[in-house]
CSV table of C-alpha atoms in Angstrom, one decimal:
chain,number,residue,atom,x,y,z
A,1,MET,CA,0.0,0.0,0.0
A,2,TYR,CA,2.9,2.4,0.8
A,3,ILE,CA,6.5,3.0,-0.1
A,4,ASP,CA,8.8,4.8,2.4
A,5,ILE,CA,11.9,6.2,0.8
A,6,HIS,CA,13.5,7.4,4.0
A,7,VAL,CA,14.0,5.0,6.9
A,8,HIS,CA,16.7,4.6,9.5
A,9,ASP,CA,17.0,1.0,10.6
A,10,ARG,CA,20.2,1.3,12.7
A,11,ASP,CA,21.3,-2.2,13.9
A,12,PHE,CA,24.9,-3.4,14.7
A,13,THR,CA,26.2,-1.0,17.4
A,14,GLN,CA,22.8,0.8,17.5
A,15,SER,CA,20.6,-2.3,17.7
A,16,HIS,CA,19.0,-0.9,20.9
A,17,LYS,CA,17.4,1.8,18.7
A,18,GLU,CA,16.2,-0.3,15.8
A,19,THR,CA,17.2,-3.3,13.8
A,20,VAL,CA,16.8,-4.4,10.1
A,21,SER,CA,14.5,-7.2,11.2
A,22,HIS,CA,12.3,-5.2,13.4
A,23,ALA,CA,12.0,-2.3,10.9
A,24,LEU,CA,10.9,-4.8,8.2
A,25,GLU,CA,8.4,-6.4,10.5
A,26,VAL,CA,6.9,-3.0,11.4
A,27,ALA,CA,6.8,-2.1,7.8
A,28,ARG,CA,5.0,-5.3,6.8
A,29,ASP,CA,2.4,-4.8,9.6
A,30,SER,CA,1.9,-1.1,8.7
A,31,GLY,CA,1.1,-1.8,5.0
A,32,LEU,CA,4.4,-1.0,3.4
A,33,ASP,CA,5.6,-2.7,0.3
A,34,ALA,CA,9.1,-1.2,0.3
A,35,ILE,CA,11.4,0.7,2.6
A,36,LEU,CA,14.6,2.5,1.5
A,37,VAL,CA,17.2,2.8,4.3
A,38,MET,CA,19.6,5.6,5.0
A,39,PRO,CA,23.4,5.1,5.3
A,40,ASN,CA,24.3,7.2,8.4
A,41,THR,CA,24.4,4.1,10.5
A,42,SER,CA,27.2,2.9,12.7
A,43,PRO,CA,29.2,1.8,10.8
A,44,ALA,CA,28.1,3.9,7.9
A,45,ILE,CA,27.0,2.3,4.6
A,46,THR,CA,29.8,3.5,2.3
A,47,THR,CA,31.5,0.2,1.3
A,48,GLU,CA,30.6,-3.1,-0.3
A,49,GLU,CA,31.3,-4.8,3.0
A,50,GLN,CA,28.5,-2.8,4.7
A,51,VAL,CA,26.1,-3.4,1.8
A,52,LYS,CA,26.7,-7.1,2.1
A,53,ALA,CA,26.2,-7.0,5.8
A,54,ARG,CA,22.9,-5.2,5.5
A,55,LEU,CA,21.7,-7.5,2.8
A,56,GLN,CA,22.5,-10.5,5.1
A,57,LEU,CA,20.5,-9.0,7.9
A,58,ARG,CA,17.7,-8.4,5.4
A,59,LYS,CA,17.8,-12.1,4.4
A,60,ASP,CA,17.9,-13.3,8.0
A,61,ALA,CA,14.9,-11.2,8.8
A,62,LYS,CA,12.6,-13.4,6.6
A,63,VAL,CA,10.1,-10.7,5.7
A,64,PRO,CA,9.8,-11.2,2.0
A,65,GLU,CA,6.7,-9.1,1.7
A,66,VAL,CA,8.7,-5.8,2.0
A,67,PHE,CA,11.4,-4.8,-0.6
A,68,TYR,CA,14.6,-3.5,1.2
A,69,GLY,CA,16.6,-0.9,-0.6
A,70,ILE,CA,19.8,0.8,0.5
A,71,TYR,CA,21.3,4.2,-0.1
A,72,ILE,CA,25.1,4.4,-0.3
A,73,GLY,CA,26.6,7.2,1.7
A,74,ALA,CA,28.5,9.8,-0.3
A,75,THR,CA,31.7,11.1,1.1
A,76,SER,CA,34.2,13.7,-0.1
A,77,ASN,CA,36.6,10.9,-1.2
A,78,PRO,CA,36.5,10.6,-5.1
A,79,GLU,CA,37.6,7.0,-4.9
A,80,GLN,CA,34.8,6.1,-2.5
A,81,LEU,CA,32.3,7.8,-4.8
A,82,LYS,CA,33.6,5.8,-7.8
A,83,ARG,CA,33.2,2.6,-5.9
A,84,ALA,CA,29.8,3.6,-4.8
A,85,VAL,CA,28.8,4.0,-8.5
A,86,GLU,CA,30.0,0.5,-9.1
A,87,LEU,CA,28.0,-0.8,-6.2
A,88,TYR,CA,24.9,0.9,-7.6
A,89,LYS,CA,25.4,-0.9,-10.8
A,90,LYS,CA,26.2,-4.2,-9.2
A,91,TYR,CA,23.4,-4.6,-6.5
A,92,PRO,CA,19.7,-4.2,-7.4
A,93,GLU,CA,19.1,-3.4,-3.8
A,94,VAL,CA,21.3,-0.3,-3.9
A,95,ILE,CA,18.8,2.3,-5.1
A,96,GLY,CA,20.8,5.4,-4.9
A,97,MET,CA,23.2,7.6,-2.9
A,98,LYS,CA,22.7,10.0,0.0
A,99,LEU,CA,24.7,13.2,0.5
A,100,TYR,CA,24.5,15.0,3.8
A,101,ALA,CA,25.1,18.6,3.0
A,102,GLY,CA,24.7,19.4,6.7
A,103,GLU,CA,25.5,17.5,9.9
A,104,SER,CA,22.6,15.4,11.3
A,105,VAL,CA,22.9,12.1,13.2
A,106,GLY,CA,26.3,10.4,12.9
A,107,ASP,CA,29.4,11.8,11.1
A,108,LEU,CA,28.5,11.1,7.5
A,109,ALA,CA,28.4,14.6,6.2
A,110,VAL,CA,30.1,16.7,3.5
A,111,ILE,CA,29.6,20.2,4.7
A,112,ASN,CA,32.3,22.1,2.8
A,113,PRO,CA,30.8,23.6,-0.4
A,114,THR,CA,34.0,23.0,-2.4
A,115,GLU,CA,33.9,19.3,-1.4
A,116,GLN,CA,30.2,19.2,-2.2
A,117,LEU,CA,31.0,20.5,-5.7
A,118,ARG,CA,33.6,17.8,-6.0
A,119,VAL,CA,31.0,15.2,-5.3
A,120,PHE,CA,28.9,16.4,-8.2
A,121,GLU,CA,31.9,16.6,-10.5
A,122,THR,CA,33.0,13.0,-9.6
A,123,LEU,CA,29.5,11.5,-10.0
A,124,SER,CA,29.0,13.4,-13.3
A,125,ASN,CA,32.3,12.3,-14.7
A,126,GLU,CA,31.5,8.7,-13.7
A,127,GLY,CA,28.1,8.9,-15.5
A,128,TYR,CA,26.1,8.1,-12.4
A,129,ASN,CA,22.4,8.1,-13.3
A,130,GLY,CA,20.9,6.9,-10.0
A,131,ILE,CA,19.1,9.0,-7.4
A,132,LEU,CA,21.2,11.4,-5.4
A,133,ALA,CA,19.2,12.2,-2.3
A,134,ILE,CA,20.3,15.2,-0.3
A,135,HIS,CA,19.9,16.4,3.2
A,136,ALA,CA,19.9,20.1,2.5
A,137,GLU,CA,21.0,22.2,5.4
A,138,LYS,CA,23.9,24.7,5.0
A,139,GLU,CA,26.3,24.7,8.0
A,140,GLU,CA,27.3,28.4,7.7
A,141,ASN,CA,23.7,29.4,8.0
A,142,MET,CA,23.2,27.5,11.3
A,143,HIS,CA,23.7,28.9,14.7
A,144,LYS,CA,24.4,25.9,16.8
A,145,GLU,CA,25.7,27.9,19.7
A,146,ILE,CA,22.1,28.9,20.3
A,147,TRP,CA,21.0,25.4,21.1
A,148,ASN,CA,20.1,24.9,24.8
A,149,ALA,CA,18.5,21.6,25.9
A,150,LEU,CA,16.6,23.5,28.6
A,151,VAL,CA,14.9,25.5,25.9
A,152,PRO,CA,13.9,22.9,23.2
A,153,ILE,CA,12.6,25.5,20.8
A,154,SER,CA,16.2,26.9,20.5
A,155,HIS,CA,16.9,23.9,18.2
A,156,CYS,CA,14.5,25.4,15.6
A,157,ILE,CA,16.3,28.8,15.9
A,158,ALA,CA,19.7,27.2,15.7
A,159,ARG,CA,18.9,25.5,12.4
A,160,PRO,CA,16.8,28.2,10.6
A,161,ALA,CA,14.8,27.9,7.4
A,162,ARG,CA,17.5,29.8,5.6
A,163,ALA,CA,20.0,26.9,6.2
A,164,GLU,CA,17.7,24.8,4.0
A,165,THR,CA,17.0,27.3,1.3
A,166,GLU,CA,20.6,28.3,0.9
A,167,SER,CA,21.7,24.7,0.7
A,168,ILE,CA,19.1,24.1,-2.1
A,169,LYS,CA,20.5,27.1,-3.9
A,170,ASP,CA,24.0,25.6,-3.7
A,171,ILE,CA,22.8,22.2,-4.9
A,172,ILE,CA,21.1,23.8,-8.0
A,173,TYR,CA,24.3,25.7,-8.7
A,174,PHE,CA,26.4,22.5,-8.4
A,175,ALA,CA,24.1,20.7,-10.8
A,176,LYS,CA,24.4,23.4,-13.4
A,177,ALA,CA,28.1,24.0,-13.0
A,178,THR,CA,28.9,20.3,-13.4
A,179,ASN,CA,26.3,19.6,-16.1
A,180,TYR,CA,25.0,16.9,-13.7
A,181,LYS,CA,22.4,14.8,-15.5
A,182,GLY,CA,21.2,12.4,-12.8
A,183,PRO,CA,18.0,12.8,-10.7
A,184,ILE,CA,18.5,14.9,-7.6
A,185,HIS,CA,16.1,14.4,-4.7
A,186,ILE,CA,15.7,16.9,-1.8
A,187,ALA,CA,14.8,14.9,1.2
A,188,HIS,CA,12.5,16.0,4.1
A,189,ILE,CA,11.9,19.5,2.6
A,190,SER,CA,10.5,21.7,5.3
A,191,THR,CA,10.0,25.2,3.8
A,192,HIS,CA,7.6,26.5,1.2
A,193,GLU,CA,10.5,28.7,-0.1
A,194,GLY,CA,12.6,25.5,-0.6
A,195,VAL,CA,9.7,23.9,-2.5
A,196,MET,CA,9.6,26.9,-4.8
A,197,LEU,CA,13.3,26.7,-5.5
A,198,VAL,CA,13.0,23.0,-6.4
A,199,ASN,CA,10.2,23.7,-8.7
A,200,GLN,CA,12.1,26.6,-10.4
A,201,ALA,CA,14.9,24.1,-11.0
A,202,LYS,CA,12.5,21.7,-12.6
A,203,LYS,CA,11.3,24.5,-14.9
A,204,GLU,CA,14.9,25.1,-15.9
A,205,GLY,CA,15.2,21.5,-17.0
A,206,LEU,CA,17.0,20.0,-14.0
A,207,ASP,CA,15.8,16.6,-12.8
A,208,PHE,CA,14.9,17.6,-9.3
A,209,SER,CA,12.3,16.3,-6.9
A,210,SER,CA,11.4,16.6,-3.2
A,211,SER,CA,9.6,14.8,-0.4
A,212,VAL,CA,8.0,16.0,2.9
A,213,CYS,CA,7.8,14.3,6.3
A,214,PRO,CA,4.4,14.0,8.1
A,215,HIS,CA,5.8,15.8,11.1
A,216,HIS,CA,6.5,18.9,8.9
A,217,LEU,CA,2.9,18.7,7.7
A,218,PHE,CA,1.2,18.3,11.0
A,219,TYR,CA,3.4,19.9,13.7
A,220,ASP,CA,5.1,23.3,14.0
A,221,LEU,CA,7.7,24.7,16.3
A,222,ARG,CA,5.1,25.4,19.0
A,223,LYS,CA,5.2,21.7,19.7
A,224,MET,CA,8.7,22.3,21.2
A,225,LEU,CA,7.1,24.5,23.9
A,226,LYS,CA,5.0,21.8,25.3
A,227,PRO,CA,5.9,19.2,28.0
A,228,ASN,CA,8.5,16.8,26.6
A,229,GLY,CA,8.8,19.1,23.6
A,230,ILE,CA,12.4,17.9,23.4
A,231,ALA,CA,11.1,14.6,22.0
A,232,PHE,CA,10.2,16.5,18.8
A,233,LYS,CA,13.8,17.5,18.2
A,234,VAL,CA,14.5,16.6,14.5
A,235,ASN,CA,16.7,17.7,11.6
A,236,PRO,CA,15.6,19.8,9.8
A,237,PRO,CA,13.6,21.1,12.8
A,238,LEU,CA,9.9,21.9,13.0
A,239,ARG,CA,9.2,25.2,11.3
A,240,SER,CA,7.0,28.3,11.9
A,241,GLU,CA,3.3,27.8,12.4
A,242,GLU,CA,2.5,28.9,8.8
A,243,GLU,CA,4.7,26.2,7.1
A,244,PRO,CA,2.5,23.1,7.6
A,245,ASN,CA,-0.5,24.4,5.7
A,246,LEU,CA,1.8,25.8,2.9
A,247,LEU,CA,3.6,22.4,2.6
A,248,LEU,CA,0.2,20.6,2.7
A,249,GLU,CA,-1.0,22.6,-0.3
A,250,ASP,CA,2.4,22.1,-2.1
A,251,LEU,CA,1.9,18.3,-1.7
A,252,ARG,CA,-1.7,18.5,-2.8
A,253,GLU,CA,-0.8,20.4,-6.0
A,254,GLY,CA,2.2,18.2,-6.8
A,255,ARG,CA,4.9,20.8,-6.1
A,256,ILE,CA,6.1,18.3,-3.5
A,257,ASP,CA,6.3,14.9,-5.0
A,258,CYS,CA,5.7,12.5,-2.2
A,259,ILE,CA,5.7,11.7,1.6
A,260,GLU,CA,8.5,10.0,3.4
A,261,THR,CA,8.8,9.5,7.1
A,262,ASP,CA,12.5,9.9,8.1
A,263,HIS,CA,11.7,7.2,10.7
A,264,ALA,CA,14.5,7.7,13.2
A,265,PRO,CA,14.3,5.7,16.5
A,266,HIS,CA,16.3,6.3,19.6
A,267,SER,CA,16.0,5.1,23.1
A,268,LYS,CA,13.8,7.2,25.4
A,269,LYS,CA,16.8,8.2,27.5
A,270,GLU,CA,18.7,9.3,24.4
A,271,LYS,CA,15.8,11.5,23.3
A,272,LEU,CA,14.8,13.1,26.6
A,273,GLU,CA,18.2,13.3,28.2
A,274,HIS,CA,21.8,14.0,27.0
A,275,PRO,CA,22.6,13.7,24.1
A,276,PHE,CA,19.0,14.7,23.2
A,277,MET,CA,19.2,12.8,19.8
A,278,SER,CA,17.3,14.1,16.8
A,279,GLY,CA,14.6,12.0,15.2
A,280,ILE,CA,10.9,11.1,15.1
A,281,VAL,CA,9.5,7.6,14.9
A,282,SER,CA,6.9,7.3,12.1
A,283,LEU,CA,7.2,3.9,10.3
A,284,TRP,CA,4.2,2.4,12.0
A,285,ALA,CA,1.9,5.4,11.4
A,286,TRP,CA,1.5,5.3,7.6
A,287,PRO,CA,-2.2,4.4,7.9
A,288,LEU,CA,-2.7,7.5,10.0
A,289,PHE,CA,-1.0,9.7,7.4
A,290,GLU,CA,-3.3,8.3,4.6
A,291,ARG,CA,-6.4,9.1,6.7
A,292,TYR,CA,-5.1,12.6,7.4
A,293,LEU,CA,-4.8,13.3,3.7
A,294,GLN,CA,-8.3,11.9,3.2
A,295,ILE,CA,-9.7,14.2,5.8
A,296,LYS,CA,-7.8,17.1,4.3
A,297,GLY,CA,-9.6,16.5,1.0
A,298,PHE,CA,-6.8,14.9,-1.1
A,299,SER,CA,-8.1,12.8,-4.0
A,300,GLU,CA,-7.5,9.1,-3.9
A,301,LYS,CA,-5.4,9.5,-7.0
A,302,ARG,CA,-3.2,12.1,-5.3
A,303,ILE,CA,-2.9,10.0,-2.1
A,304,SER,CA,-1.8,7.0,-4.1
A,305,GLY,CA,0.7,9.1,-6.0
A,306,ALA,CA,2.2,10.7,-2.9
A,307,THR,CA,2.4,7.5,-0.9
A,308,TYR,CA,3.2,4.8,-3.5
A,309,GLU,CA,3.1,5.5,-7.2
A,310,TRP,CA,5.6,8.3,-7.5
A,311,GLN,CA,8.2,6.5,-5.3
A,312,ARG,CA,7.8,3.3,-7.4
A,313,GLN,CA,8.4,5.1,-10.6
A,314,ARG,CA,11.1,7.5,-9.5
A,315,TYR,CA,13.2,4.7,-8.0
A,316,ASN,CA,12.2,2.1,-10.6
A,317,LEU,CA,11.1,-0.3,-8.0
A,318,ASP,CA,9.9,-3.7,-9.1
A,319,VAL,CA,7.3,-4.0,-6.4
A,320,SER,CA,3.5,-4.8,-6.4
A,321,LYS,CA,1.0,-2.8,-4.5
A,322,THR,CA,-0.6,-5.0,-1.9
A,323,LYS,CA,-3.2,-4.8,0.8
A,324,ARG,CA,-2.7,-6.8,4.0
A,325,PRO,CA,-4.2,-6.6,7.5
A,326,ILE,CA,-2.8,-3.7,9.5
A,327,LYS,CA,-1.3,-4.2,13.0
A,328,ASN,CA,-0.7,-1.2,15.2
A,329,ARG,CA,3.0,-1.3,16.2
A,330,SER,CA,3.1,2.0,18.0
A,331,SER,CA,3.8,0.3,21.4
A,332,ASP,CA,7.0,-1.1,20.0
A,333,TYR,CA,8.6,2.3,20.5
A,334,PRO,CA,9.3,4.2,23.7
A,335,ILE,CA,7.7,7.4,22.5
A,336,ASN,CA,4.6,7.9,20.4
A,337,HIS,CA,5.0,11.1,18.4
A,338,TRP,CA,1.6,10.7,16.9
A,339,THR,CA,-0.9,10.9,19.7
A,340,GLY,CA,-1.9,14.4,18.5
A,341,LEU,CA,-2.7,13.1,15.0
A,342,GLU,CA,-4.5,10.1,16.4
A,343,GLU,CA,-6.7,12.3,18.5
A,344,MET,CA,-7.4,14.7,15.6
A,345,LEU,CA,-8.4,11.7,13.4
A,346,ARG,CA,-10.8,10.4,16.1
A,347,LEU,CA,-12.5,13.9,16.4
A,348,ASN,CA,-12.9,14.1,12.6
A,349,ASN,CA,-13.7,10.5,11.8
A,350,PRO,CA,-16.2,8.7,14.1
A,351,LEU,CA,-15.2,5.4,12.6
A,352,LEU,CA,-11.8,5.6,14.3
């Protein structure tokens, strides 16, 4: 029923947060036909050794109902990038690359603009034609010294909207400067201005796309002022109270291509105490997101496009849309980030 192109499944040294097996089980029980997993794991997925290790965990999980795709992490090392291109060609499960243009969770980031340009040059010279998904936040526009765990909303101020939009501008410039031909995907876009930049790039003939997370559609930075607001610390952060409605209309009109969750589990202690990790748990909540779009008046065609069809076509996934019984797996995780949405759906839909 759904395809999630942005999932963090952790495992190995972070198995207390999430494992490949558990993520696949939750995906199966939540109606997903495919999940595509991010490379900022520990160790990071940047080599063939790590690809093989992940695929072995996927095999051991014995959840054949869900396709398991892997992003290779892009580094500033041209030789690593060349090998990553080879891995993309060699393994059908390697569905693209991920470039972190700003620091998030883990140390897999290329934050220097000159090195980011080199990534584009190398991939262009190698003729890479797979997806390049990008975490777009520009470090020089962040103010991390503002962050204070006692004032959770300071995280939103420390990583302002401008960090996203300036990074997107850089990415557009890099694509043009290197004559980059491959598809570029802006992950978890969180600002209407960023959406407009992506759509202008499309009009100029660049192969750009974007996706939005449910937490940026439903919550705004005021959530950080509430009790346990620190639990909603995420990168990019929750935005101003105007942004969710703007982003929802961008999604409705196709200016944003699809929904992704950025499912990012941590232990309760890691979220609510030092180091106050960033991430929201969402993989189990896909049926809620579909119902939310229905209540907001999205057509069934647009819902299918935003939750399944666009992802299948963009990533050229050989998966079939299925419908299976849904099991609520929210209790698998120490924090339920979606009680607010669940309550709203109950108030708007007496069948829930």
